[in-house]
Tab-separated table of C-alpha atoms and ligand atoms in Angstrom:
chain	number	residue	atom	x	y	z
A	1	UNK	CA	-13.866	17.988	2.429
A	2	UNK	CA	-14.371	18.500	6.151
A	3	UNK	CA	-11.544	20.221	8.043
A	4	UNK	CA	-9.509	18.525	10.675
A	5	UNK	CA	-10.938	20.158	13.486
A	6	UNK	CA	-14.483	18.898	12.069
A	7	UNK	CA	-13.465	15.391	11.705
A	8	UNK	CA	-11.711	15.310	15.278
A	9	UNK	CA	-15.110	16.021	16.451
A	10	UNK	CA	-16.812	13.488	14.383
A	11	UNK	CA	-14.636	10.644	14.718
A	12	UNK	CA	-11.806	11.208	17.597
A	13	UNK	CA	-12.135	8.733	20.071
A	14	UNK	CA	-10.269	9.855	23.402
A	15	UNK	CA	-6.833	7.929	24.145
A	16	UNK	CA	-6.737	6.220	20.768
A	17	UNK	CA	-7.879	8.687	17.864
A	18	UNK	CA	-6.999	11.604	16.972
A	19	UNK	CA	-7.182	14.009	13.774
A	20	UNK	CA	-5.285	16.739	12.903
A	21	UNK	CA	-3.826	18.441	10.007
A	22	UNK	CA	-0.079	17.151	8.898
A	23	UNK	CA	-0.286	19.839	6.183
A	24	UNK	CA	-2.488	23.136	5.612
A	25	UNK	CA	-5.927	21.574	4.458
A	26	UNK	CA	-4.313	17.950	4.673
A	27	UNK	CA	-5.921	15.930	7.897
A	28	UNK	CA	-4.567	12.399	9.157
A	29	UNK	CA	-6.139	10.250	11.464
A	30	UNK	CA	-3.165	9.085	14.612
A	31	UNK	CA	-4.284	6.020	15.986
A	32	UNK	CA	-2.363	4.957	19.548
A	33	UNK	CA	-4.410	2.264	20.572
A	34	UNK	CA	-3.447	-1.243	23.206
A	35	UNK	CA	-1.625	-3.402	20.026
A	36	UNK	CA	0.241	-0.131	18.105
A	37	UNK	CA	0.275	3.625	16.753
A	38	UNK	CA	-0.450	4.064	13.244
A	39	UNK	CA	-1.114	7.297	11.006
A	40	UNK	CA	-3.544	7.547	8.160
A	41	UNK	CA	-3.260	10.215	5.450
A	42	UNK	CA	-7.121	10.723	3.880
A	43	UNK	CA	-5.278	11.561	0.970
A	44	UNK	CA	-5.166	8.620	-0.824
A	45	UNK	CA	-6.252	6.392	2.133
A	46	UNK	CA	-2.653	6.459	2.581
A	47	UNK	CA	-1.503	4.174	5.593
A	48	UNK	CA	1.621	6.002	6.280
A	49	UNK	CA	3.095	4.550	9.756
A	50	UNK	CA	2.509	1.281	11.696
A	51	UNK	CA	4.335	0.390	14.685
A	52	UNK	CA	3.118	-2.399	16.935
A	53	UNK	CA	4.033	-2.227	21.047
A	54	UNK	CA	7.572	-2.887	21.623
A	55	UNK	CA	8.442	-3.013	18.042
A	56	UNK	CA	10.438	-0.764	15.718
A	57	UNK	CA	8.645	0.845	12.743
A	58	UNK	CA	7.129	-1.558	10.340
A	59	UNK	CA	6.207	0.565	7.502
A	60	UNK	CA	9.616	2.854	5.678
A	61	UNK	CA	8.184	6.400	4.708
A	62	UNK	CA	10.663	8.802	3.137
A	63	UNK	CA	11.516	12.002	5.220
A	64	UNK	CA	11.590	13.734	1.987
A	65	UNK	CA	7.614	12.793	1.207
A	66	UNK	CA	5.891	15.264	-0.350
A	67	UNK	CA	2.226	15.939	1.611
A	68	UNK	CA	0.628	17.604	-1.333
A	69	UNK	CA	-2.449	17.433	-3.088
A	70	UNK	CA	-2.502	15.744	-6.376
A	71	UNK	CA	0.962	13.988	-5.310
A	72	UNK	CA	1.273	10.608	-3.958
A	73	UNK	CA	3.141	10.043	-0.348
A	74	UNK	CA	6.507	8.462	-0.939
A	75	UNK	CA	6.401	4.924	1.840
A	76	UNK	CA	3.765	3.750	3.694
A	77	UNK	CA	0.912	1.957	1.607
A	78	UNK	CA	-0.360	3.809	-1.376
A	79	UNK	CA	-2.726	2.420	-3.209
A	80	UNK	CA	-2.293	1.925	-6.945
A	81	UNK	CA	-5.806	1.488	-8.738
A	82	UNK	CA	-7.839	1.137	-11.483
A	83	UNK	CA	-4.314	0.144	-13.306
A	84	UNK	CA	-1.166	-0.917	-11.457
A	85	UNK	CA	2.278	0.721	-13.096
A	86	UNK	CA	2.708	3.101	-16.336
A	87	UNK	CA	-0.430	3.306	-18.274
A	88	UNK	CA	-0.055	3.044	-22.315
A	89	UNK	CA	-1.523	6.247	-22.379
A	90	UNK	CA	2.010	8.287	-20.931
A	91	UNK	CA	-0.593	11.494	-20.125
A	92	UNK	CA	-2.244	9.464	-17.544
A	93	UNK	CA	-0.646	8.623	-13.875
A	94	UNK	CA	1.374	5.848	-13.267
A	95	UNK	CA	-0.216	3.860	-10.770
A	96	UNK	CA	-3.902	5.268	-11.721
A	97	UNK	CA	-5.062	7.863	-9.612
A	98	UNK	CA	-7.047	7.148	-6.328
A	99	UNK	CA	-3.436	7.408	-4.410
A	100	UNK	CA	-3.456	11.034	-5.922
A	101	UNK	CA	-6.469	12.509	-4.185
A	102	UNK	CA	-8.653	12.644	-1.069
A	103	UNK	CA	-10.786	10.032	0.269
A	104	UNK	CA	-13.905	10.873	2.567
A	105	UNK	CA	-13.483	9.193	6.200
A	106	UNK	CA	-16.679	7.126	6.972
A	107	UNK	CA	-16.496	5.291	9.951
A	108	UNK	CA	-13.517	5.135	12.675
A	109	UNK	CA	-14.823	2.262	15.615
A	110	UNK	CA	-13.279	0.197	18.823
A	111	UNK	CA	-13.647	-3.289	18.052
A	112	UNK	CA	-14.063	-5.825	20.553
A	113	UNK	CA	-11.228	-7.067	21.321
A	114	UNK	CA	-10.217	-2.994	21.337
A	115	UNK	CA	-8.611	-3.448	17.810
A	116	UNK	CA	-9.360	0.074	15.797
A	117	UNK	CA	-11.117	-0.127	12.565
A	118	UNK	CA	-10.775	2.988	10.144
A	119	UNK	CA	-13.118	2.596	6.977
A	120	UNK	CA	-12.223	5.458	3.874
A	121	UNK	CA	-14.170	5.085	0.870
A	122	UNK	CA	-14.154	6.983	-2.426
A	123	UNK	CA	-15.910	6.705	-5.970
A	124	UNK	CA	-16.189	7.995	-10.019
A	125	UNK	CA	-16.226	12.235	-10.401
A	126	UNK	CA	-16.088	14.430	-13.306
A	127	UNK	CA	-12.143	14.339	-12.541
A	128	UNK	CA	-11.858	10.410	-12.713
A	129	UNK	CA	-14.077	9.874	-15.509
A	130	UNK	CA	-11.661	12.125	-17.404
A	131	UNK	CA	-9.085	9.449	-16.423
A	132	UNK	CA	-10.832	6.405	-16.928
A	133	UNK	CA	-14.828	6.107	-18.151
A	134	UNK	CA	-16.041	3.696	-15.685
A	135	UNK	CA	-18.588	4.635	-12.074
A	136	UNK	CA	-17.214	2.893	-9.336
A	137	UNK	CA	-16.744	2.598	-5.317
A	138	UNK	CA	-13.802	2.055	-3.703
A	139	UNK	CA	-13.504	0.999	0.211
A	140	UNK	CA	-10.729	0.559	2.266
A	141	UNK	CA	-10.879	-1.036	5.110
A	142	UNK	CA	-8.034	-0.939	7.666
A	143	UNK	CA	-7.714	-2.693	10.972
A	144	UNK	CA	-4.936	-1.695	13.575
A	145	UNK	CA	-5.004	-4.441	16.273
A	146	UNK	CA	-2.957	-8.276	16.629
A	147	UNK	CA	-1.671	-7.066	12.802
A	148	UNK	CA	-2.320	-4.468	10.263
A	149	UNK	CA	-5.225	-5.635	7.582
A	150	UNK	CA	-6.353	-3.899	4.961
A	151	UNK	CA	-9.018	-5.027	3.277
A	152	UNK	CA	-9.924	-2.620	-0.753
A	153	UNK	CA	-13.664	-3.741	-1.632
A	154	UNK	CA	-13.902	-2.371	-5.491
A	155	UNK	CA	-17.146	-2.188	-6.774
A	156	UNK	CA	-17.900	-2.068	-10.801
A	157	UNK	CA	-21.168	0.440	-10.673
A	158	UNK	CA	-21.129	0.921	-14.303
A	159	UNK	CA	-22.873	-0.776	-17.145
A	160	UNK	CA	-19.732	-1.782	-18.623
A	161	UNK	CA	-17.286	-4.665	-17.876
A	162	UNK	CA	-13.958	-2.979	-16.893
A	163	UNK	CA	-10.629	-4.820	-16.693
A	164	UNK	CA	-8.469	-3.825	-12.909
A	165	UNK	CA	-5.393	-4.288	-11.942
A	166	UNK	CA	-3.751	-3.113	-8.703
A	167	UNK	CA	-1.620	-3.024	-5.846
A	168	UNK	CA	-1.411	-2.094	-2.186
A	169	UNK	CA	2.576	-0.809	-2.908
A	170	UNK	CA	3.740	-1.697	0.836
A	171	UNK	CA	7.051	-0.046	1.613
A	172	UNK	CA	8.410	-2.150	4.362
A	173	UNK	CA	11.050	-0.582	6.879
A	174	UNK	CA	14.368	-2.850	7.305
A	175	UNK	CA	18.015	-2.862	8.743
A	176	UNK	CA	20.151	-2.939	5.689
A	177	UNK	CA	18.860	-4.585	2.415
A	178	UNK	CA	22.053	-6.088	2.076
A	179	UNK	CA	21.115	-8.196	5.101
A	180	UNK	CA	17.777	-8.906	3.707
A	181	UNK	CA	16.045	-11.950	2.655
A	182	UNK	CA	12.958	-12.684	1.522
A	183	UNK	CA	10.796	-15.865	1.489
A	184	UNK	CA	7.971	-17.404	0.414
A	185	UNK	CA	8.461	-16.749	-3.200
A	186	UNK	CA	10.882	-19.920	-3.991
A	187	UNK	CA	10.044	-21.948	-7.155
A	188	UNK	CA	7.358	-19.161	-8.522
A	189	UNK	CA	7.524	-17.656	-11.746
A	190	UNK	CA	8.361	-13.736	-11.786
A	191	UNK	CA	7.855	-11.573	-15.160
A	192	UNK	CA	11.483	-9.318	-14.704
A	193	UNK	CA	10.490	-5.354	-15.333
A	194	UNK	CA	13.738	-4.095	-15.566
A	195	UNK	CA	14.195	-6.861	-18.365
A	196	UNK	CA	10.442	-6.335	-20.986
A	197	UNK	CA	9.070	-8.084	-18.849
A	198	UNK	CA	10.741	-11.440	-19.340
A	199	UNK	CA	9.586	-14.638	-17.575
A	200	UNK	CA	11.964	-16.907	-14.845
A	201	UNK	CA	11.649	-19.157	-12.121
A	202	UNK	CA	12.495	-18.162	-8.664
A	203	UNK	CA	15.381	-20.091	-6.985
A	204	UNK	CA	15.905	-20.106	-3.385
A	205	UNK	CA	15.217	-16.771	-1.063
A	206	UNK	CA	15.159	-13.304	-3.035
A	207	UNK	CA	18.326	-11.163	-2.169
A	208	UNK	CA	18.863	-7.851	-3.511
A	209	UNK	CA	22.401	-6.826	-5.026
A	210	UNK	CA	21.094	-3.983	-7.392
A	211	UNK	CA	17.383	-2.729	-8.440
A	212	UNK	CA	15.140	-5.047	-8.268
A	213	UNK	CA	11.457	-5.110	-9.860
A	214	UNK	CA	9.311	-8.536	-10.281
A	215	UNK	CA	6.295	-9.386	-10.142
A	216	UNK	CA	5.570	-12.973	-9.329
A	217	UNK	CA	2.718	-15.058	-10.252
A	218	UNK	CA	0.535	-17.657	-8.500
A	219	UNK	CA	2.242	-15.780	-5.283
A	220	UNK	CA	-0.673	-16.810	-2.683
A	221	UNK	CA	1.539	-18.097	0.272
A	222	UNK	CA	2.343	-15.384	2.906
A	223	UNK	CA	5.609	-13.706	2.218
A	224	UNK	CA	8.557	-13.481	4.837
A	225	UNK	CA	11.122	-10.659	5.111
A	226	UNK	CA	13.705	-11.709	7.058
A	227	UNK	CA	15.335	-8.649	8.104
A	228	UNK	CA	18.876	-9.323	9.115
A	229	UNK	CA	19.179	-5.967	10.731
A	230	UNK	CA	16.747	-6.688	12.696
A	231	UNK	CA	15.976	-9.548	14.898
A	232	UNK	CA	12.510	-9.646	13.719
A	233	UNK	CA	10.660	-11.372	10.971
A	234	UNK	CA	7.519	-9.801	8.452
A	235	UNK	CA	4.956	-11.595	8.194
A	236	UNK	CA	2.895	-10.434	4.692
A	237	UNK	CA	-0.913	-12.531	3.990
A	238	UNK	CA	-2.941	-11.633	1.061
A	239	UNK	CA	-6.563	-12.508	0.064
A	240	UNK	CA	-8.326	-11.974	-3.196
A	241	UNK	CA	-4.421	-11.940	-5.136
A	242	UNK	CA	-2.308	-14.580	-7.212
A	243	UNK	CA	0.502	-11.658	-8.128
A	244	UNK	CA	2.706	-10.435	-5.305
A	245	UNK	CA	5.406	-7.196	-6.535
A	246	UNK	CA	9.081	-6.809	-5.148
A	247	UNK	CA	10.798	-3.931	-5.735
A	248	UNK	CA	13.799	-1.748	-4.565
A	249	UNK	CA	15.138	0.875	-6.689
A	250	UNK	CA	18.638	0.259	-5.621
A	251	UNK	CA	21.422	3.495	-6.016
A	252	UNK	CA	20.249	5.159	-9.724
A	253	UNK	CA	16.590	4.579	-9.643
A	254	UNK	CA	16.209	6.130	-5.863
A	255	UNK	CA	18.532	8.893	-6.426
A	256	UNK	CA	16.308	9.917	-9.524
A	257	UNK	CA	12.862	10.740	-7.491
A	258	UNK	CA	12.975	13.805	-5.461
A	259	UNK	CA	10.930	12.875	-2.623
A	260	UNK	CA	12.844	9.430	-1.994
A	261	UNK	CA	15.676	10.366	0.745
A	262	UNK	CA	19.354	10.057	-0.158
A	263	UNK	CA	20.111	6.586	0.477
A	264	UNK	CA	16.634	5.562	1.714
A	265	UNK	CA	16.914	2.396	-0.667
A	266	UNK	CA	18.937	0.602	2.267
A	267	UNK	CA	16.109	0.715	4.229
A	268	UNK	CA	13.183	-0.137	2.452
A	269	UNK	CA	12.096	-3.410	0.444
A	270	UNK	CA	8.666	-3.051	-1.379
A	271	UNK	CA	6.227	-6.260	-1.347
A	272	UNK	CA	2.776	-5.546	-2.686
A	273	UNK	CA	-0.076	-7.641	-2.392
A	274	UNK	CA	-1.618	-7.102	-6.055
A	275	UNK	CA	-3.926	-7.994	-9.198
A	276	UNK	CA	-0.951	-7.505	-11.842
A	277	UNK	CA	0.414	-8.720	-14.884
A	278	UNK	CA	-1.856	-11.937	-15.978
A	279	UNK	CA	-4.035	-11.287	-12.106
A	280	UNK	CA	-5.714	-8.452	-13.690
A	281	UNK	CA	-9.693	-8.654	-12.841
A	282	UNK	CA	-12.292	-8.610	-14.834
A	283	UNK	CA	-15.301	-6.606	-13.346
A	284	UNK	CA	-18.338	-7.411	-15.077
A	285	UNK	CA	-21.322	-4.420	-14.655
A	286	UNK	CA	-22.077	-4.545	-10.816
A	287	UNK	CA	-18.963	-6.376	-10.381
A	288	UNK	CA	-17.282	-6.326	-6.922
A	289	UNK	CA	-13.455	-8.020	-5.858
A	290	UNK	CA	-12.027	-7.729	-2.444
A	291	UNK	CA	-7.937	-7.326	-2.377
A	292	UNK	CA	-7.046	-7.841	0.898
A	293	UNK	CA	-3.510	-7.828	2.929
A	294	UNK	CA	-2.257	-8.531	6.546
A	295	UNK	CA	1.081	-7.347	8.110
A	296	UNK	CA	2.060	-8.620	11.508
A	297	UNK	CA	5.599	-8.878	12.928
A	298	UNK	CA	7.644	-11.799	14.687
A	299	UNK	CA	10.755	-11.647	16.956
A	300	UNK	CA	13.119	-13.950	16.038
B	401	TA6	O1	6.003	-1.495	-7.732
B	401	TA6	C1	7.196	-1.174	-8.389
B	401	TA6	C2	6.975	0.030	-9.294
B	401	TA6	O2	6.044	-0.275	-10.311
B	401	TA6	C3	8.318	0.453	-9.833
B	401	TA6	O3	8.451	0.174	-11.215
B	401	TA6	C4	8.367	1.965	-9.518
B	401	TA6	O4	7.811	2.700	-10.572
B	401	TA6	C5	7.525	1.993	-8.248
B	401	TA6	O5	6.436	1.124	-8.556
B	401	TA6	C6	7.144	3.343	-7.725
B	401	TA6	O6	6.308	4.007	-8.614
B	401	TA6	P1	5.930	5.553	-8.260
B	401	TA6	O7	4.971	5.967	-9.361
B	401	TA6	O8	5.281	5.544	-6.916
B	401	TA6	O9	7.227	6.295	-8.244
């Protein structure tokens, strides 16, 4: 992988991008830029801050994040693929494993309307085919301008048909989750993961008075969180997902992972634009899906 210094001459772009290590041997791209700031770990593709002009932080990112290689960054926007929570087998990662290692940086451009575009891409090795026995591309796509999209372009390049699912596993920064409401999710159905899995309808806005862990189905409208904390509404669109996740881990479940900071669970809500439970995707030989997700932020 190219150092730092090597990439700052590559891709910097004076006044809006810069690259520097945030670790030994661990580069991140800063973007500061006319619509926001925003820092990108190459290490998993890993959007780890976005905060739009005049706003407060959008994204919640533990202090106690752990920027090592082989371990995924606790906050920001990691990105779970080729299967989305525990796999069967308990010796692989939860989560699969292209949030556990380095991406290569391919393209970093000004847009017209001087929105930045930051394009990370990685694919099959001896290391992943140990994992999982399928060739394929990955691409992410990230825009920093108006909102925050990110666009993952998966490509099948084997001869076999493999099933996907996924998740861009956005950790959203908020008051107090206690003054927290989200929208946009009323009347779906939700399989319960704290309860096997068991199926209900959701009723009215989702509120959070312990851990919470769904993941609705035939979720394709844009998700609010209404942050009470906050005067400010989040604004979450998807594209190329029927299966949205909410999570927060609540007192037990927070205070069990190291890197999650002592009573970060206040300040966080998790809403991730997926291809889980019955979303998975089938990618025939060749196959390609796009899984795409936009952030922007309201005052309200
Ligand atoms: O998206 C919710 C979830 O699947 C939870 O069950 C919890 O495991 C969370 O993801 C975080 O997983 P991680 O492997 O990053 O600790």
């Amino acid at each position: 992988m190219k150092t730092a210094r090597e990439l700052q001459s590559e891709f910097g772009i004076d006044g809006t991008v810069s690259i520097s290590e945030i670790a030994p041997g661990y580069p991140a791209i800063q973007v500061n830029n006319r619509y926001a700031t925003a820092n990108i770990a190459l290490h998993g593709a890993h959007v780890m801050a976005y905060q739009p002009r005049g706003q407060e932080e959008v994204l919640w990112l533990s202090r106690d994040a752990i920027y090592r290689p082989g371990k995924a960054i606790r906050g920001g926007i990691p990105i779970c693929w080729p299967w989305f929570g525990p796999h069967q087998n308990a010796s692989l990662p939860a989560h699969g494993f292209v949030r556990n290692c380095f991406w290569r940086l391919d393209e970093i451009r000004e847009l017209e309307d001087h929105s930045t575009r930051v394009i990370l891409s990685t694919g099959d090795s001896e290391q992943s085919l140990s994992l999982w026995p399928f060739a394929f591309t990955l691409r992410l796509t990230i825009i920093i301008g108006p909102s925050l999209d990110l666009s993952l372009r998966m490509h099948n390049s084997s001869e076999l048909a493999c099933t996907i699912t996924s998740a861009l596993h956005a950790y959203f920064a908020i008051g107090d989750i206690a003054r927290t409401e989200l929208h946009g999710f009323e009347g779906l159905g939700y399989l319960d993961q704290l309860d096997a899995n068991s199926r209900h309808i959701q009723v009215g806005a989702i509120r959070f008075v312990g851990e919470l862990d769904r993941i609705y189905e035939g979720a394709i409208a844009t998700a609010i969180i209404r942050d009470g904390g906050r005067a400010r509404d989040i604004e979450i669109s998807k594209s190329g997902s029927r299966s949205s996740v909410v999570w927060n881990p609540w007192i037990a479940k927070s205070g069990s992972m190291d890197d999650f900071e002592s009573g970060g669970y206040r300040h966080m809500v998790c809403i991730e634009a997926s291809n889980a439970g019955e979303d998975a995707i089938l990618l025939p030989p060749d196959g390609r899906h796009t899984l795409g997700m936009s952030i922007a932020v309201n005052n309200r």
